[in-house]
Structure formats: structure tokens, C-alpha cells
């Protein structure tokens, strides 16, 4: 089973100036990582990411020359308990989640493995988020190959999380209900609802809630070496052998 990102790469139509973009993307000496805003990240996430839905609080872009070639979006974990379960209550505020990620079809074939750890390092340096949690979804043909190639810690499969199918047919984790309950785009709080009120609104709009599927969970530590050593000593989750692609059930 092919992962979704590979299918997108194989089926993508040529972009304007793609020959120039591909030439730039032949070498990471032409690559830079910049923090970008929600509106810059959104079009790429909606088009190329597996869930075709937007999520995140902090966004970084991979550029080859002047051309945006990828996006990594980071957000809060689903509640304090998830953050605190990684390395204890005292380190809960250092935890974030890699919630969306993609690289465009013309980007260097190893862009993801180059981009992700560097984006995580920027999260550590600027926002003090030294522990990054990421999930791989078997429905997208994912087992976390890019996390394995960059030495993330595999902690096993999660328990199934309830999901909902929106009126437009897209499927989301129910954790997104809390994110939809407030709008902070542009740094201004435009509205805030309770989670229960947001769920009721979704139901009224035609959303259908149903049981989800387990996901593979990985953890990465970023920052200065001394702090990373301290955080790893506080790490509370199991460190397990990487899953294999055989039937996606290894």
C-alpha cells in the first residue's frame, strides 16, 4: 500500500515554472526554513495533506529560493494529560504536536527528512517546545517512515479516537472539535465556544461522529544537548521497535 504523499507526488500536474523549482530543489544549499502565517500555510495543507483540513498554531515553510515547497504545522496536544504523559507534569509545557505536514511533488525527494527535524529545532528555540509528538495514520498508508529515518522514538499505537465526518465528507479526529471552538487567526480571538457547544453546532450542520482507528505515535526531542538529555531521562512512554510496512500490521 502506497502512502498518500507518494500518490500525490505521482499524480500531481505540473506547476507554473516547475522546471525552475525542480532545479532549485536539487540541492538543500538552496533551501531555507521560515516561519509563516496561517493564511500562507492553508492553501498547501488543504490541497496536499492527507486530511485536507487545516489545523495548527505555529507554521514553518520550506523554501527553495523564493518558492514555498513544504509546510509543517505544530499545535497543542489533545489536552494537558497527553502532554504530561510524555515527560511528566513539570515538562508538559515543553510538549507540542506536529499536526500537519507536507512537501510539494517537485521538492527534493528527501525534503521531509531534511525539513521536519529543523522545523522542530526552530520550535524548541523560539517557543520552548522541545518535545514533539507526531502520529502516522494507517488509513493514509503511513507507518512513520520519515520519523524512523530521523530517529524519532516509537511508542506504539494509540487507543482509537472518536472521529467525525463533516458535511463536506472530510473525516476529522474529534480532538479538532476543541480547535474549531475558537478562531485566533491573525493573533486576534474572533470567537470562542465550549467544546460541547461546538460539537452540537457540528451535529446541526450534518456532521456524523463514529469510532476512529488507532495510530502510530512517535516522539522527538529538540534543543540543546544538555536539556535534551534531561528530558529524555524524564521520558515516561515506552520505546518500542519500529513497525514495518508488511501489511501495515507489524
mmCIF file of C-alpha atoms in Angstrom:
data_model
loop_
_atom_site.group_PDB
_atom_site.id
_atom_site.type_symbol
_atom_site.label_atom_id
_atom_site.label_comp_id
_atom_site.label_asym_id
_atom_site.label_seq_id
_atom_site.Cartn_x
_atom_site.Cartn_y
_atom_site.Cartn_z
ATOM 1 C CA UNK A 1 0.000 0.000 0.000
ATOM 2 C CA UNK A 2 1.406 3.371 -1.049
ATOM 3 C CA UNK A 3 1.305 6.290 1.351
ATOM 4 C CA UNK A 4 -0.881 9.249 0.430
ATOM 5 C CA UNK A 5 2.043 11.628 -0.063
ATOM 6 C CA UNK A 6 3.625 9.327 -2.649
ATOM 7 C CA UNK A 7 0.351 9.059 -4.564
ATOM 8 C CA UNK A 8 0.049 12.844 -4.595
ATOM 9 C CA UNK A 9 3.612 13.130 -5.912
ATOM 10 C CA UNK A 10 2.939 10.657 -8.724
ATOM 11 C CA UNK A 11 -0.399 12.139 -9.788
ATOM 12 C CA UNK A 12 0.365 15.858 -9.493
ATOM 13 C CA UNK A 13 0.017 18.041 -12.571
ATOM 14 C CA UNK A 14 2.995 20.286 -13.450
ATOM 15 C CA UNK A 15 3.091 23.665 -11.722
ATOM 16 C CA UNK A 16 3.986 27.029 -13.275
ATOM 17 C CA UNK A 17 7.782 27.415 -13.533
ATOM 18 C CA UNK A 18 8.216 23.857 -12.297
ATOM 19 C CA UNK A 19 11.478 23.405 -14.212
ATOM 20 C CA UNK A 20 12.937 26.334 -12.250
ATOM 21 C CA UNK A 21 11.589 24.972 -8.958
ATOM 22 C CA UNK A 22 12.977 21.491 -9.590
ATOM 23 C CA UNK A 23 16.377 22.888 -10.475
ATOM 24 C CA UNK A 24 16.495 24.845 -7.209
ATOM 25 C CA UNK A 25 15.266 21.819 -5.272
ATOM 26 C CA UNK A 26 18.115 19.634 -6.469
ATOM 27 C CA UNK A 27 20.265 20.942 -3.612
ATOM 28 C CA UNK A 28 19.498 21.832 0.001
ATOM 29 C CA UNK A 29 22.043 24.617 -0.314
ATOM 30 C CA UNK A 30 19.123 26.494 -1.884
ATOM 31 C CA UNK A 31 16.765 25.632 0.988
ATOM 32 C CA UNK A 32 15.647 27.813 3.874
ATOM 33 C CA UNK A 33 13.078 27.393 6.633
ATOM 34 C CA UNK A 34 10.947 30.374 7.571
ATOM 35 C CA UNK A 35 8.099 30.853 9.991
ATOM 36 C CA UNK A 36 4.924 31.560 8.016
ATOM 37 C CA UNK A 37 1.391 32.541 8.909
ATOM 38 C CA UNK A 38 -1.864 30.582 8.808
ATOM 39 C CA UNK A 39 -3.032 32.089 5.517
ATOM 40 C CA UNK A 40 0.228 31.200 3.752
ATOM 41 C CA UNK A 41 0.165 27.614 5.020
ATOM 42 C CA UNK A 42 -3.527 26.897 4.463
ATOM 43 C CA UNK A 43 -3.716 26.517 0.639
ATOM 44 C CA UNK A 44 -0.943 23.911 0.582
ATOM 45 C CA UNK A 45 -2.311 21.981 3.560
ATOM 46 C CA UNK A 46 -5.822 21.890 2.118
ATOM 47 C CA UNK A 47 -4.568 20.636 -1.242
ATOM 48 C CA UNK A 48 -1.766 18.226 -0.402
ATOM 49 C CA UNK A 49 -2.195 16.962 3.169
ATOM 50 C CA UNK A 50 -3.976 13.674 3.862
ATOM 51 C CA UNK A 51 -6.907 15.027 5.885
ATOM 52 C CA UNK A 52 -7.447 18.064 3.622
ATOM 53 C CA UNK A 53 -8.226 20.107 6.719
ATOM 54 C CA UNK A 54 -6.383 22.920 8.438
ATOM 55 C CA UNK A 55 -5.043 22.724 11.957
ATOM 56 C CA UNK A 56 -2.157 24.216 13.899
ATOM 57 C CA UNK A 57 -0.929 27.212 15.841
ATOM 58 C CA UNK A 58 2.650 27.595 14.589
ATOM 59 C CA UNK A 59 3.688 27.148 10.956
ATOM 60 C CA UNK A 60 7.021 26.794 9.175
ATOM 61 C CA UNK A 61 7.650 26.755 5.454
ATOM 62 C CA UNK A 62 10.366 25.046 3.435
ATOM 63 C CA UNK A 63 11.561 27.307 0.621
ATOM 64 C CA UNK A 64 13.797 26.560 -2.333
ATOM 65 C CA UNK A 65 14.786 30.005 -3.459
ATOM 66 C CA UNK A 66 11.596 32.080 -3.414
ATOM 67 C CA UNK A 67 9.275 29.086 -3.851
ATOM 68 C CA UNK A 68 7.356 27.518 -0.966
ATOM 69 C CA UNK A 69 7.879 23.758 -1.173
ATOM 70 C CA UNK A 70 6.518 22.424 2.106
ATOM 71 C CA UNK A 71 4.711 23.185 5.354
ATOM 72 C CA UNK A 72 4.995 21.836 8.889
ATOM 73 C CA UNK A 73 2.225 22.848 11.288
ATOM 74 C CA UNK A 74 2.535 22.485 15.057
ATOM 75 C CA UNK A 75 -0.211 22.686 17.646
ATOM 76 C CA UNK A 76 -1.088 21.772 21.194
ATOM 77 C CA UNK A 77 -1.672 18.161 22.168
ATOM 78 C CA UNK A 78 -5.179 16.939 22.866
ATOM 79 C CA UNK A 79 -5.356 18.136 26.465
ATOM 80 C CA UNK A 80 -2.849 18.545 29.267
ATOM 81 C CA UNK A 81 -2.916 14.875 30.186
ATOM 82 C CA UNK A 82 -1.430 13.879 26.837
ATOM 83 C CA UNK A 83 1.370 16.444 27.174
ATOM 84 C CA UNK A 84 2.110 15.497 30.769
ATOM 85 C CA UNK A 85 2.152 11.778 29.957
ATOM 86 C CA UNK A 86 5.248 12.215 27.785
ATOM 87 C CA UNK A 87 7.774 13.511 30.331
ATOM 88 C CA UNK A 88 5.844 14.433 33.452
ATOM 89 C CA UNK A 89 3.808 17.391 34.662
ATOM 90 C CA UNK A 90 6.910 19.546 35.058
ATOM 91 C CA UNK A 91 7.644 19.260 31.323
ATOM 92 C CA UNK A 92 4.097 19.415 29.988
ATOM 93 C CA UNK A 93 4.555 22.942 28.622
ATOM 94 C CA UNK A 94 7.508 21.791 26.539
ATOM 95 C CA UNK A 95 5.337 19.400 24.518
ATOM 96 C CA UNK A 96 3.664 20.161 21.200
ATOM 97 C CA UNK A 97 2.221 18.110 18.375
ATOM 98 C CA UNK A 98 3.190 18.014 14.722
ATOM 99 C CA UNK A 99 -0.367 18.195 13.404
ATOM 100 C CA UNK A 100 0.101 18.678 9.651
ATOM 101 C CA UNK A 101 2.982 18.207 7.256
ATOM 102 C CA UNK A 102 3.616 18.049 3.535
ATOM 103 C CA UNK A 103 6.153 18.636 0.807
ATOM 104 C CA UNK A 104 5.191 19.502 -2.755
ATOM 105 C CA UNK A 105 5.734 16.987 -5.574
ATOM 106 C CA UNK A 106 8.580 18.983 -7.167
ATOM 107 C CA UNK A 107 10.556 19.302 -3.923
ATOM 108 C CA UNK A 108 13.726 17.295 -3.294
ATOM 109 C CA UNK A 109 12.751 13.648 -2.628
ATOM 110 C CA UNK A 110 14.335 13.813 0.835
ATOM 111 C CA UNK A 111 12.731 17.130 1.750
ATOM 112 C CA UNK A 112 10.605 15.740 4.582
ATOM 113 C CA UNK A 113 13.531 14.134 6.418
ATOM 114 C CA UNK A 114 15.562 17.356 6.000
ATOM 115 C CA UNK A 115 12.726 19.712 6.889
ATOM 116 C CA UNK A 116 10.998 18.086 9.861
ATOM 117 C CA UNK A 117 13.878 17.952 12.393
ATOM 118 C CA UNK A 118 14.916 21.502 11.506
ATOM 119 C CA UNK A 119 11.373 22.789 11.960
ATOM 120 C CA UNK A 120 11.264 21.018 15.329
ATOM 121 C CA UNK A 121 14.531 22.711 16.288
ATOM 122 C CA UNK A 122 13.020 26.101 15.486
ATOM 123 C CA UNK A 123 10.014 25.260 17.683
ATOM 124 C CA UNK A 124 12.421 24.486 20.526
ATOM 125 C CA UNK A 125 14.496 27.621 20.021
ATOM 126 C CA UNK A 126 11.653 30.116 19.603
ATOM 127 C CA UNK A 127 8.794 28.659 21.630
ATOM 128 C CA UNK A 128 10.456 26.318 24.136
ATOM 129 C CA UNK A 129 8.626 23.304 22.715
ATOM 130 C CA UNK A 130 11.406 20.754 22.989
ATOM 131 C CA UNK A 131 9.253 17.624 22.792
ATOM 132 C CA UNK A 132 7.283 16.937 19.611
ATOM 133 C CA UNK A 133 4.652 14.224 19.307
ATOM 134 C CA UNK A 134 3.558 13.028 15.864
ATOM 135 C CA UNK A 135 1.126 10.420 14.608
ATOM 136 C CA UNK A 136 1.074 8.246 11.488
ATOM 137 C CA UNK A 137 -2.291 7.185 10.136
ATOM 138 C CA UNK A 138 -2.571 3.719 8.604
ATOM 139 C CA UNK A 139 -5.588 4.888 6.599
ATOM 140 C CA UNK A 140 -3.154 7.078 4.640
ATOM 141 C CA UNK A 141 -0.749 4.173 4.149
ATOM 142 C CA UNK A 142 1.593 5.600 6.789
ATOM 143 C CA UNK A 143 3.767 3.797 9.307
ATOM 144 C CA UNK A 144 6.011 6.770 10.089
ATOM 145 C CA UNK A 145 8.875 6.091 7.674
ATOM 146 C CA UNK A 146 10.106 9.683 7.806
ATOM 147 C CA UNK A 147 10.134 9.627 11.631
ATOM 148 C CA UNK A 148 12.050 6.369 11.586
ATOM 149 C CA UNK A 149 14.609 7.802 9.161
ATOM 150 C CA UNK A 150 15.224 10.760 11.504
ATOM 151 C CA UNK A 151 15.480 8.643 14.689
ATOM 152 C CA UNK A 152 12.240 9.525 16.450
ATOM 153 C CA UNK A 153 11.190 7.277 19.328
ATOM 154 C CA UNK A 154 8.305 4.939 18.522
ATOM 155 C CA UNK A 155 5.921 4.494 21.453
ATOM 156 C CA UNK A 156 3.310 2.173 19.927
ATOM 157 C CA UNK A 157 -0.251 2.517 18.710
ATOM 158 C CA UNK A 158 -2.706 4.877 20.319
ATOM 159 C CA UNK A 159 -6.155 3.965 21.517
ATOM 160 C CA UNK A 160 -8.810 4.733 18.892
ATOM 161 C CA UNK A 161 -10.022 8.342 18.972
ATOM 162 C CA UNK A 162 -13.578 9.229 18.027
ATOM 163 C CA UNK A 163 -13.865 10.867 14.618
ATOM 164 C CA UNK A 164 -16.467 12.815 12.740
ATOM 165 C CA UNK A 165 -17.356 13.164 9.095
ATOM 166 C CA UNK A 166 -18.141 16.764 8.246
ATOM 167 C CA UNK A 167 -20.922 17.849 5.927
ATOM 168 C CA UNK A 168 -18.382 18.124 3.076
ATOM 169 C CA UNK A 169 -17.403 14.461 3.528
ATOM 170 C CA UNK A 170 -13.999 15.049 5.133
ATOM 171 C CA UNK A 171 -13.092 12.962 8.185
ATOM 172 C CA UNK A 172 -11.538 14.601 11.266
ATOM 173 C CA UNK A 173 -10.434 13.447 14.718
ATOM 174 C CA UNK A 174 -12.854 14.612 17.389
ATOM 175 C CA UNK A 175 -9.875 16.380 19.002
ATOM 176 C CA UNK A 176 -10.379 19.008 16.324
ATOM 177 C CA UNK A 177 -13.707 19.984 17.896
ATOM 178 C CA UNK A 178 -11.811 21.989 20.512
ATOM 179 C CA UNK A 179 -9.744 23.692 17.824
ATOM 180 C CA UNK A 180 -12.855 24.651 15.866
ATOM 181 C CA UNK A 181 -14.390 26.124 19.010
ATOM 182 C CA UNK A 182 -12.134 29.178 18.754
ATOM 183 C CA UNK A 183 -10.697 31.289 15.982
ATOM 184 C CA UNK A 184 -7.357 33.012 16.649
ATOM 185 C CA UNK A 185 -6.299 33.716 13.087
ATOM 186 C CA UNK A 186 -4.227 36.847 12.793
ATOM 187 C CA UNK A 187 -3.495 36.737 16.520
ATOM 188 C CA UNK A 188 -6.974 38.020 17.408
ATOM 189 C CA UNK A 189 -9.599 35.925 19.193
ATOM 190 C CA UNK A 190 -12.650 36.227 16.943
ATOM 191 C CA UNK A 191 -14.878 33.773 18.797
ATOM 192 C CA UNK A 192 -14.777 31.080 21.480
ATOM 193 C CA UNK A 193 -17.305 28.366 22.255
ATOM 194 C CA UNK A 194 -17.364 25.481 24.700
ATOM 195 C CA UNK A 195 -16.457 22.092 23.252
ATOM 196 C CA UNK A 196 -19.994 20.805 23.814
ATOM 197 C CA UNK A 197 -21.472 23.831 22.042
ATOM 198 C CA UNK A 198 -19.118 23.327 19.090
ATOM 199 C CA UNK A 199 -19.991 19.629 18.847
ATOM 200 C CA UNK A 200 -23.717 20.458 18.894
ATOM 201 C CA UNK A 201 -23.131 23.001 16.123
ATOM 202 C CA UNK A 202 -21.317 20.384 14.034
ATOM 203 C CA UNK A 203 -24.178 17.927 14.514
ATOM 204 C CA UNK A 204 -26.661 20.571 13.428
ATOM 205 C CA UNK A 205 -24.541 21.158 10.329
ATOM 206 C CA UNK A 206 -24.744 17.472 9.411
ATOM 207 C CA UNK A 207 -21.578 16.031 10.944
ATOM 208 C CA UNK A 208 -21.600 12.335 11.892
ATOM 209 C CA UNK A 209 -19.497 11.053 14.802
ATOM 210 C CA UNK A 210 -18.124 7.497 14.815
ATOM 211 C CA UNK A 211 -15.308 5.406 16.386
ATOM 212 C CA UNK A 212 -11.844 6.017 14.954
ATOM 213 C CA UNK A 213 -8.796 3.831 14.322
ATOM 214 C CA UNK A 214 -5.505 3.572 16.257
ATOM 215 C CA UNK A 215 -2.453 5.478 15.004
ATOM 216 C CA UNK A 216 1.295 5.051 15.317
ATOM 217 C CA UNK A 217 2.819 7.540 17.752
ATOM 218 C CA UNK A 218 6.361 8.948 17.621
ATOM 219 C CA UNK A 219 8.228 11.377 19.876
ATOM 220 C CA UNK A 220 11.171 13.660 19.056
ATOM 221 C CA UNK A 221 13.393 15.782 21.328
ATOM 222 C CA UNK A 222 14.908 19.039 20.054
ATOM 223 C CA UNK A 223 17.078 21.743 21.587
ATOM 224 C CA UNK A 224 20.453 21.984 23.273
ATOM 225 C CA UNK A 225 22.096 18.688 24.160
ATOM 226 C CA UNK A 226 22.030 19.162 27.931
ATOM 227 C CA UNK A 227 18.307 19.889 28.028
ATOM 228 C CA UNK A 228 17.536 17.029 25.655
ATOM 229 C CA UNK A 229 19.407 14.625 27.952
ATOM 230 C CA UNK A 230 17.380 15.850 30.935
ATOM 231 C CA UNK A 231 14.095 15.499 29.070
ATOM 232 C CA UNK A 232 14.960 12.010 27.861
ATOM 233 C CA UNK A 233 15.667 10.971 31.452
ATOM 234 C CA UNK A 234 12.158 12.177 32.322
ATOM 235 C CA UNK A 235 10.590 10.355 29.357
ATOM 236 C CA UNK A 236 7.713 8.175 30.551
ATOM 237 C CA UNK A 237 6.458 6.436 27.405
ATOM 238 C CA UNK A 238 7.734 3.061 26.140
ATOM 239 C CA UNK A 239 10.434 2.957 23.463
ATOM 240 C CA UNK A 240 9.491 0.189 21.041
ATOM 241 C CA UNK A 241 10.869 -1.327 17.814
ATOM 242 C CA UNK A 242 9.756 0.456 14.673
ATOM 243 C CA UNK A 243 6.729 -1.013 12.890
ATOM 244 C CA UNK A 244 7.277 -2.476 9.433
ATOM 245 C CA UNK A 245 5.222 -1.951 6.319
ATOM 246 C CA UNK A 246 4.273 -5.630 5.873
ATOM 247 C CA UNK A 247 0.506 -5.350 5.701
ATOM 248 C CA UNK A 248 0.795 -2.233 7.903
ATOM 249 C CA UNK A 249 0.225 -4.559 10.868
ATOM 250 C CA UNK A 250 3.749 -5.103 12.143
#
